[in-house]
Tab-separated table of C-alpha atoms and ligand atoms in Angstrom:
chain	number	residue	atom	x	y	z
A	194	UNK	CA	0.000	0.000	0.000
A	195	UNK	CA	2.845	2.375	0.687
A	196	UNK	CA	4.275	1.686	-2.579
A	197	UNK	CA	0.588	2.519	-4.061
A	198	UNK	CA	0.459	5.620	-2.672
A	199	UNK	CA	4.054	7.007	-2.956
A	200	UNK	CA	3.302	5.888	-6.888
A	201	UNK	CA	0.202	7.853	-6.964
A	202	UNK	CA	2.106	10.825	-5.676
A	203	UNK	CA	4.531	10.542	-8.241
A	204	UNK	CA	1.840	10.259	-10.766
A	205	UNK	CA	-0.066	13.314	-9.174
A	206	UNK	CA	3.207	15.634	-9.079
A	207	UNK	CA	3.839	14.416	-12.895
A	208	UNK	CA	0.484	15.585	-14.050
A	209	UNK	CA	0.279	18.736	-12.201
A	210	UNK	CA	3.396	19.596	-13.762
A	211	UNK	CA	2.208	19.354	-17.169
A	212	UNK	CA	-1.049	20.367	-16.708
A	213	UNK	CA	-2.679	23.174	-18.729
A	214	UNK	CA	-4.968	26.259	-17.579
A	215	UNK	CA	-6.918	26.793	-14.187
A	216	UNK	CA	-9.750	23.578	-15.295
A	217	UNK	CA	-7.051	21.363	-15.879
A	218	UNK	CA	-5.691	21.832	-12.629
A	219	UNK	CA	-8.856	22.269	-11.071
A	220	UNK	CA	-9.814	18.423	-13.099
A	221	UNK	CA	-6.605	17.328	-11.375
A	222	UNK	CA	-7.378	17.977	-7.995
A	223	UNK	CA	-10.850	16.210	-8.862
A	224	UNK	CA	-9.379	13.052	-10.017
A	225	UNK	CA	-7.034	12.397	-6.967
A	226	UNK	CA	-8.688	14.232	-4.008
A	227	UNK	CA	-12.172	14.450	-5.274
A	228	UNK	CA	-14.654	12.247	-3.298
A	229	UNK	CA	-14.164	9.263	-5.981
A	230	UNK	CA	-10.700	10.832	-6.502
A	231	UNK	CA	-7.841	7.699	-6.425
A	232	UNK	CA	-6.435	8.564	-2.875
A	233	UNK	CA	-9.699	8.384	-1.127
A	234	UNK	CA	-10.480	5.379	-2.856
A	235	UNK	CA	-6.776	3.872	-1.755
A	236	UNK	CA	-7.713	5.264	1.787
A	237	UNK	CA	-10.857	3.305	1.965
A	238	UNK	CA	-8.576	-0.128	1.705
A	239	UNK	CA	-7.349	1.131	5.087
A	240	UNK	CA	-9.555	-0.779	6.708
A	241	UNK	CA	-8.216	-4.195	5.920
A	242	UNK	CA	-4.591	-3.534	7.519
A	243	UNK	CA	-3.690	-4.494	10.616
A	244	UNK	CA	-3.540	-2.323	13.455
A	245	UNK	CA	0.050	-1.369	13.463
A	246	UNK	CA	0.197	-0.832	10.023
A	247	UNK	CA	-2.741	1.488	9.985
A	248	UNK	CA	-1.165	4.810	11.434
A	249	UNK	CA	1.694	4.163	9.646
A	250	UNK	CA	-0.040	4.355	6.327
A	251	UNK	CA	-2.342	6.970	7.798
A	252	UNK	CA	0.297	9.241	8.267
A	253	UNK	CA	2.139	8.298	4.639
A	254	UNK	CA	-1.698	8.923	3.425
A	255	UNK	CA	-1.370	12.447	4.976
A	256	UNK	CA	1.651	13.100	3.859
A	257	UNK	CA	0.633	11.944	-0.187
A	258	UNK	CA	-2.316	14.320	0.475
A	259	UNK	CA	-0.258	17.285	2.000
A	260	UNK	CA	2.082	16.955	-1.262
A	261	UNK	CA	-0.556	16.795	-3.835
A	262	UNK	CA	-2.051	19.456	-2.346
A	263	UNK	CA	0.821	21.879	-1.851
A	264	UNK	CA	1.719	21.186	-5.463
A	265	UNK	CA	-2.129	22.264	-6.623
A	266	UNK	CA	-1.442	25.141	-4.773
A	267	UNK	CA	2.161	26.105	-6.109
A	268	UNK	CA	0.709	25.012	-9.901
A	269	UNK	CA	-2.697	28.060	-8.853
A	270	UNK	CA	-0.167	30.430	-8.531
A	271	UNK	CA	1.751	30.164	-11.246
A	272	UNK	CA	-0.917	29.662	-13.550
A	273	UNK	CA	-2.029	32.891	-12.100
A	274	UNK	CA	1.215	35.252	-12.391
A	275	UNK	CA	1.304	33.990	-16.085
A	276	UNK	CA	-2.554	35.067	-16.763
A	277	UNK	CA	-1.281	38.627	-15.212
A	278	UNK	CA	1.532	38.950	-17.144
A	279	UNK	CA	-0.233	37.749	-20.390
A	280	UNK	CA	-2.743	40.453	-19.385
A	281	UNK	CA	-0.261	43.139	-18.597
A	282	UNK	CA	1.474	42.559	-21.701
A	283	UNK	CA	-1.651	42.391	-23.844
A	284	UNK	CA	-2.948	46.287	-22.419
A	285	UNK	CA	0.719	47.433	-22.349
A	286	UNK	CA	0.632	50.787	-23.544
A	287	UNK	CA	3.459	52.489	-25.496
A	288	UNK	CA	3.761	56.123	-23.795
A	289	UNK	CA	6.447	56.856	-26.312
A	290	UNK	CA	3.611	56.835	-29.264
A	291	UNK	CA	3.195	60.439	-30.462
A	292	UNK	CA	-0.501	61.628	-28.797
A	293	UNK	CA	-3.628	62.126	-30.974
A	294	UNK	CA	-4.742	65.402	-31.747
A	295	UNK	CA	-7.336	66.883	-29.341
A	296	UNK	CA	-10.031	68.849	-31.141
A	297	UNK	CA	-10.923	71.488	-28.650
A	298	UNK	CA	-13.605	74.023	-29.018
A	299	UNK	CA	-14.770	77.344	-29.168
A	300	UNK	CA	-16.715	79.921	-28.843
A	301	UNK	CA	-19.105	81.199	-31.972
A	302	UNK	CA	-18.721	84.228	-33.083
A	303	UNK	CA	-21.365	85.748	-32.281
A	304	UNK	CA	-21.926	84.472	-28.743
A	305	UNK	CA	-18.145	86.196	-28.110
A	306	UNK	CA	-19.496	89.215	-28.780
A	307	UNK	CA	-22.815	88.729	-27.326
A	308	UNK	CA	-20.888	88.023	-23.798
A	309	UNK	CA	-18.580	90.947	-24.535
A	310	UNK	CA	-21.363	93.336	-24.874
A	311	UNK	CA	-23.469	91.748	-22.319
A	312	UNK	CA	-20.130	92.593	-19.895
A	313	UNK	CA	-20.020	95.792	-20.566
A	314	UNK	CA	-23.470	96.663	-19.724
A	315	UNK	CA	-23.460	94.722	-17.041
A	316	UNK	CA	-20.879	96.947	-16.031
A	317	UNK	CA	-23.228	100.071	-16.614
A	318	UNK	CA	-25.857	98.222	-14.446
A	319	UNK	CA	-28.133	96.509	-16.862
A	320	UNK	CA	-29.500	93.374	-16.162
A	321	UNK	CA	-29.349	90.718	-18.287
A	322	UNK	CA	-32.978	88.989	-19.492
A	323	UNK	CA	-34.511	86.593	-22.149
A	324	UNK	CA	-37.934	86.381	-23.768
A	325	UNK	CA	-39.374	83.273	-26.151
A	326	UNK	CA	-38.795	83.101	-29.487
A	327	UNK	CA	-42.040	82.031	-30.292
A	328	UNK	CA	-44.189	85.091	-29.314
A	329	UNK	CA	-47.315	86.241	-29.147
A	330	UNK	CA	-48.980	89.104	-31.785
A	331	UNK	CA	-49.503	91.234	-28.416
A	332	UNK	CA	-46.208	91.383	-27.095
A	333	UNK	CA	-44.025	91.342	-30.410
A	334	UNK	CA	-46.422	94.685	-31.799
A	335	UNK	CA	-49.294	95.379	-29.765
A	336	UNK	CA	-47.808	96.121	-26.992
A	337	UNK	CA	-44.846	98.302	-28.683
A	338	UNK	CA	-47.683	100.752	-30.316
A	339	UNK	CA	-48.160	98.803	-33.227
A	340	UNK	CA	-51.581	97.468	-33.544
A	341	UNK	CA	-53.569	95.278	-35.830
A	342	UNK	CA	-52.875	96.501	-39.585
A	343	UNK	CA	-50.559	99.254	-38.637
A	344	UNK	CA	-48.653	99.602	-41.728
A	345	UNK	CA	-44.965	100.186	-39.851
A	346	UNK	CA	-45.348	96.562	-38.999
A	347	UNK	CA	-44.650	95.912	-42.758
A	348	UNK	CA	-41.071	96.583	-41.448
A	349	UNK	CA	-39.969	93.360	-40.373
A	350	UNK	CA	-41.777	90.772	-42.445
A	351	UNK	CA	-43.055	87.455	-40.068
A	352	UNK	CA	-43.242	84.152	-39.432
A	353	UNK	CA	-46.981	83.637	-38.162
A	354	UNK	CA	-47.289	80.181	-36.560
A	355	UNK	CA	-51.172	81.173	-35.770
A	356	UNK	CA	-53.697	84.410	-36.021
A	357	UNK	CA	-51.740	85.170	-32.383
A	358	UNK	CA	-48.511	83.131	-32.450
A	359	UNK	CA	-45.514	84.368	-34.241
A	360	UNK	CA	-41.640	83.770	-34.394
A	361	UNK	CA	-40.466	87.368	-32.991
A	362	UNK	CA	-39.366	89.659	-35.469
A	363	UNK	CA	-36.885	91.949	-32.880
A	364	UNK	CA	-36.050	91.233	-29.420
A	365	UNK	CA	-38.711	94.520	-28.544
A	366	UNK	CA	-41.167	92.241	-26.957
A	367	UNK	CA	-38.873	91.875	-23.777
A	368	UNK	CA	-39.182	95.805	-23.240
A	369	UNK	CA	-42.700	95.066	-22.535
A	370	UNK	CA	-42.469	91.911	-20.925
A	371	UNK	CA	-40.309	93.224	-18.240
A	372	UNK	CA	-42.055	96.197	-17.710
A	373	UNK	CA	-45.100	94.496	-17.045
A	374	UNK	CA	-43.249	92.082	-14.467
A	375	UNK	CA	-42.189	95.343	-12.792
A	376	UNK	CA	-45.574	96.512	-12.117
A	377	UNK	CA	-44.924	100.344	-13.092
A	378	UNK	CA	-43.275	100.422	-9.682
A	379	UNK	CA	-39.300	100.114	-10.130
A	380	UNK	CA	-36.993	101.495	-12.483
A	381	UNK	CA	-35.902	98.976	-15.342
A	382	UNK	CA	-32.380	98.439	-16.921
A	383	UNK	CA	-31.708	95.634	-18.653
A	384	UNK	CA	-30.203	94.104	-21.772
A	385	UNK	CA	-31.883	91.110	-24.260
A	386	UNK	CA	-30.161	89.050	-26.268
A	387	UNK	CA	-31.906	86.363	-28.670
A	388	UNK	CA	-32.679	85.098	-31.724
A	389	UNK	CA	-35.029	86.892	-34.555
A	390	UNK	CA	-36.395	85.943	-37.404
A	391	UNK	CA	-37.873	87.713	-40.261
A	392	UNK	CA	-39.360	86.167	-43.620
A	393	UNK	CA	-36.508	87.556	-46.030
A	394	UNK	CA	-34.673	85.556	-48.415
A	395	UNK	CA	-31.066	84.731	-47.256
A	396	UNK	CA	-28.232	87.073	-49.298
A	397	UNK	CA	-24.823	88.733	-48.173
A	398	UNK	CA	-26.920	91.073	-45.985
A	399	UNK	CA	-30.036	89.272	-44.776
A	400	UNK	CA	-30.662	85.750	-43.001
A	401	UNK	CA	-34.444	84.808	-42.119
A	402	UNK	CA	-32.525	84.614	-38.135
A	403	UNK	CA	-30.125	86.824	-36.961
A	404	UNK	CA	-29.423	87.845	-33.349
A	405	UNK	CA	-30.348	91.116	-31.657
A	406	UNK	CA	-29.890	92.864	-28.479
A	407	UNK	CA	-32.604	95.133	-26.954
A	408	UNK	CA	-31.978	97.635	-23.781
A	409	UNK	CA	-33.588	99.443	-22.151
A	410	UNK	CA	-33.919	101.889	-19.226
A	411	UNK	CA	-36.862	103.337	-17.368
A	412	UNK	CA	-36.615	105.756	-14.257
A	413	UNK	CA	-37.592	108.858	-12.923
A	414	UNK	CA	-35.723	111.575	-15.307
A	415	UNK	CA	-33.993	109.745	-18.174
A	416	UNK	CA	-33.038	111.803	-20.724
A	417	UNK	CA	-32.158	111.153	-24.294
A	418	UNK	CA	-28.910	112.519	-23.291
A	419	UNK	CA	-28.403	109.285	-21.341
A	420	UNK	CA	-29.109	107.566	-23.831
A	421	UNK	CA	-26.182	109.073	-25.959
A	422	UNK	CA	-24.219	108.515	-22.564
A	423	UNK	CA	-24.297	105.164	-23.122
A	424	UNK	CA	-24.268	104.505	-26.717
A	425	UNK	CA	-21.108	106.328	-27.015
A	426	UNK	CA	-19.427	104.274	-24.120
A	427	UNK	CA	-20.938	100.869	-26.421
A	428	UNK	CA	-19.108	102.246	-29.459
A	429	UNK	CA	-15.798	103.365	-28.004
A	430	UNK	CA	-15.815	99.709	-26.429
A	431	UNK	CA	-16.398	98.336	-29.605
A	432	UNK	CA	-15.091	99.991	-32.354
A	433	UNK	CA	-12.197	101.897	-30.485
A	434	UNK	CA	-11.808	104.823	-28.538
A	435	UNK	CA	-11.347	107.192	-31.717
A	436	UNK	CA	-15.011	106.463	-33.137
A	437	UNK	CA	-17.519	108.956	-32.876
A	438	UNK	CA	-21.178	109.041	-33.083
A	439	UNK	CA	-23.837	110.855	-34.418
A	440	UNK	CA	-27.684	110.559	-34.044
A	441	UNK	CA	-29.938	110.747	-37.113
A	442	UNK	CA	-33.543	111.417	-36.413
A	443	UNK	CA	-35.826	108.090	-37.549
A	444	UNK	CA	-38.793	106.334	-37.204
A	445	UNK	CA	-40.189	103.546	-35.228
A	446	UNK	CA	-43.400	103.314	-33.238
A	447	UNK	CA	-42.529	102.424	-30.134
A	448	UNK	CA	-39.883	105.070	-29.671
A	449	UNK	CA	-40.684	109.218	-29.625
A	450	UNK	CA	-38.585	110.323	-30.583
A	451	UNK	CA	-36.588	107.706	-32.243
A	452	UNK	CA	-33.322	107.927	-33.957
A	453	UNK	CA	-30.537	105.568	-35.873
A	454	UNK	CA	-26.636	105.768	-34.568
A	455	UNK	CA	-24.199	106.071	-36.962
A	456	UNK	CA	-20.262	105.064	-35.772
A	457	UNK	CA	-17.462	107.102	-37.880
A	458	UNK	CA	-16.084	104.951	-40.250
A	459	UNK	CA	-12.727	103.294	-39.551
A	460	UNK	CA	-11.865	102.531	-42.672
A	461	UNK	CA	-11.363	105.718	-44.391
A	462	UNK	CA	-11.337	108.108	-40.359
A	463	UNK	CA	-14.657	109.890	-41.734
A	464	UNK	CA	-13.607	110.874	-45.137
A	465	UNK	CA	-15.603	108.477	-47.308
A	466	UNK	CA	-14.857	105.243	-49.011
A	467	UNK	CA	-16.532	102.063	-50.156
A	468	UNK	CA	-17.190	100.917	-47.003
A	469	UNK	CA	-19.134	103.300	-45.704
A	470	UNK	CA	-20.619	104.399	-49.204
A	471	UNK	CA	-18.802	107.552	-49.273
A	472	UNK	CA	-20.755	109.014	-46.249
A	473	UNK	CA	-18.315	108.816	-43.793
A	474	UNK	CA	-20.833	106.813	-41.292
A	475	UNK	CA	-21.910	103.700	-41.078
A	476	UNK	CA	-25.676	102.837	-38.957
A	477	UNK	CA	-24.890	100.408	-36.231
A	478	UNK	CA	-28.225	100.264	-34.401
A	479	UNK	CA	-32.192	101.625	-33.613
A	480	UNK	CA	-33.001	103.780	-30.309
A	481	UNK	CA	-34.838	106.547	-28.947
A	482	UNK	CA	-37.016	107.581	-25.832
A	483	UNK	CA	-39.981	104.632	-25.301
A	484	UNK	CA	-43.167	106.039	-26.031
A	485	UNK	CA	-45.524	107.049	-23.740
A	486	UNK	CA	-48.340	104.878	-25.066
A	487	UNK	CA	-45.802	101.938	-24.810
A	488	UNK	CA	-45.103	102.850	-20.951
A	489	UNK	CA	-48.270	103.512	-19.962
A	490	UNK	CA	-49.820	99.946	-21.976
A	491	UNK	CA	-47.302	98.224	-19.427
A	492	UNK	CA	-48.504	99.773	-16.665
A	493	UNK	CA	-45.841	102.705	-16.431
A	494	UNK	CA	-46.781	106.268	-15.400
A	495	UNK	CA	-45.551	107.882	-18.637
A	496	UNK	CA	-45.919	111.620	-16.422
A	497	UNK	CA	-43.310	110.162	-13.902
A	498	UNK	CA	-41.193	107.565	-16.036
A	499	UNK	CA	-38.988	108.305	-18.722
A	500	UNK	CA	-36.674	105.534	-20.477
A	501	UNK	CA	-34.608	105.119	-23.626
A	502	UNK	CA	-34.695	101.657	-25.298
A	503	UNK	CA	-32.059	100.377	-28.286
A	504	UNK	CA	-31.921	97.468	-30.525
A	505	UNK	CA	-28.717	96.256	-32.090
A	506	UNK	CA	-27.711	93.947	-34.434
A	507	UNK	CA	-24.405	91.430	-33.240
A	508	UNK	CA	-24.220	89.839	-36.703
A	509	UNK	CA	-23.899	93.276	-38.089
A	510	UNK	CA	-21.581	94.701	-35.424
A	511	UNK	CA	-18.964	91.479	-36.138
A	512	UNK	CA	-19.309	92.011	-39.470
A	513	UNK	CA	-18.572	95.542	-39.358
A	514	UNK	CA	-15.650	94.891	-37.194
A	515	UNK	CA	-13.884	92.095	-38.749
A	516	UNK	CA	-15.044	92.873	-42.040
A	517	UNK	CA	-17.350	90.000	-42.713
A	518	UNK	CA	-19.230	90.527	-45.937
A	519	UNK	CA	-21.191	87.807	-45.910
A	520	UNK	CA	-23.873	87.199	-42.438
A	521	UNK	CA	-24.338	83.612	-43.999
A	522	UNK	CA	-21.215	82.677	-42.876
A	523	UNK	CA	-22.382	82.962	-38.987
A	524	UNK	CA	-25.012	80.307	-39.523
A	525	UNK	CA	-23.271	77.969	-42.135
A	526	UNK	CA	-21.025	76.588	-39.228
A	527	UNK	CA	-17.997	75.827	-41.571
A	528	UNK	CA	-15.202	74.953	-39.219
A	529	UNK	CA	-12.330	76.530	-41.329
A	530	UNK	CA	-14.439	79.546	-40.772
A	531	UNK	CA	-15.314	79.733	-37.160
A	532	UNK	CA	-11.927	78.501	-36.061
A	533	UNK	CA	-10.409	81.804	-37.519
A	534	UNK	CA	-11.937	83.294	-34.244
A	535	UNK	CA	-11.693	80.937	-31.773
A	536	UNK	CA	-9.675	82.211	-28.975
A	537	UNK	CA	-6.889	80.584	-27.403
B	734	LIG	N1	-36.757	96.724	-32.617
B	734	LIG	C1	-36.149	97.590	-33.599
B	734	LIG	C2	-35.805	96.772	-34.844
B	734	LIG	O1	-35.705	95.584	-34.749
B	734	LIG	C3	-34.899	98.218	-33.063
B	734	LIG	C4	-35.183	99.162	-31.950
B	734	LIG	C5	-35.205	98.731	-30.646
B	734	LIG	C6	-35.422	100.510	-32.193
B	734	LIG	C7	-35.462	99.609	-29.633
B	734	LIG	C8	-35.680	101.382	-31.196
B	734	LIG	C9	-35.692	100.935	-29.896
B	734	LIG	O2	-35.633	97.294	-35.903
């Protein structure tokens, strides 16, 4: 019997030497430890030995067992360094490889100069608001002194959606809207900038959406000279500190009175060129004092409040200060054009 079992060691050490993967081994263990495994079975002819002999095998038995086991053990543990290193090697990863390009980001155009203007009135203690796009008939003219078949609305040709429902034609409607949240009770200054649309046909100098910005500012005692205050600090910001302005008398119906701003042209310092059709000036934006009827629809004392309101163009502004001659090129999104004024 002690020949049996030393062979069966023998055997067992063989095979777990040569054995292949974690279920081979795990097969191995089976097949000589295992319930039905060969040393049990050798164990259970312990019964016919005699009593001396029994411990004696007994311990050899032990012994056979402690050494197939160990081995099993030894055998796990290699089997599972290699697995790591096969791993290890497999998701090795070359850090001397040159890296892959990042594409990073940027800011459009037009929301660059959109923050830039929005910091400078913030500066000058406007608020910043928004208004829907999709607008009601009452807020986008009604409300702004032009009713039902007034022919100024002609202006700014619309989207309708319904009788009532339009896609706003000028960011305007937020004048009213944030009058009316201020109950004719606190002074108003704040800035709007949003989307438009209008129903022309896209060219060089049209797009059926552009973006506008709408101010405006409502107190006790406003004066028209504030208003001039402040437009002049916009343009110096914007077009440089050597720009001047002038105000040309105009028309809308929700200002009284209303005027355009013209910026001196940079191009040619005043004296006429192409840019600026020979006039010297080019118009940057709408303004003028709010109307009374306009206050006093949103609930506004028009014999205690006074206000100036503006509405500017950023598509226009960029393109007037980088010389873009084409607004399509803000909404076509072509990368080799955007990029140009991404900044760093
Ligand atoms: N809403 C006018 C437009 O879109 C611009 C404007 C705003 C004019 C505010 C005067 C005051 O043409």
């Amino acid at each position: 019997m002690k020949e049996q079992l030393q062979a069966l060691q023998k055997e067992a050490l063989d095979k777990i030497q040569t054995v292949e993967g974690s279920q081979g081994l795990q097969d191995v263990k089976v097949a000589y430890l295992g319930k039905k495994g060969s040393l049990t079975g050798i164990l259970r002819g312990m019964g016919k030995l005699s009593a001396e002999e029994r411990p004696v095998v007994g311990e050899i038995a032990n012994q056979v067992r402690q050494a197939i086991t160990e081995a099993i053990e030894e055998k796990q543990d290699q089997l599972e360094q290699v697995a790591m290193e096969q791993k290890l090697a497999k998701e090795a990863i070359d850090v001397t490889l040159p890296g892959r390009p990042v594409n990073v980001g940027g800011k459009h155009l037009l929301t660059q100069m959109i923050e830039d203007i929005e910091d400078l009135f913030i500066g000058m203690g406007f608020e910043v608001r928004e208004g829907p796009e999709v607008e009601t008939d009452y807020f986008n003219f009604e409300a702004l002194n032009l009713p039902k078949d007034h022919p100024a609305r002609d202006m700014q040709d619309s989207f309708y959606i319904t009788n009532e429902l339009l896609l706003r034609t000028h960011t305007s409607p937020v004048q009213a809207r944030t009058m009316r949240e201020y109950e004719g009770q606190k002074p108003v200054k704040m800035i709007c900038p949003g989307k438009v649309y209008r129903r022309d046909t896209d060219d060089a100098t049209h797009s059926h959406q552009f973006t506008q910005i709408e101010g405006l500012y409502v107190d006790k005692n406003v004066r028209m000279s504030d208003l001039k205050g402040v437009l002049d600090t916009f343009a110096k910001h914007m077009f440089g500190e050597d720009r001047d302005i002038r105000l040309r008398p105009s028309f809308f119906p929700f200002t009284e009175p209303s005027v355009e701003m013209d910026i001196s042209c940079k191009m040619c310092d005043g004296k006429g060129c192409s840019v600026c059709k020979q006039s010297g000036w080019i118009e940057i934006l709408g303004a003028g004092m709010v109307h009374p009827k306009v206050l006093e629809m949103a609930g506004y004392d028009p014999s205690v409040y006074t206000g100036f309101a503006f509405g500017m163009g950023p598509d226009r502004i960029a393109m007037l200060k980088y010389g873009i001659s084409d607004i399509r090129h803000f909404y076509i999104n072509d990368k080799r054009f955007l990029t140009q004024y991404h900044q760093a």
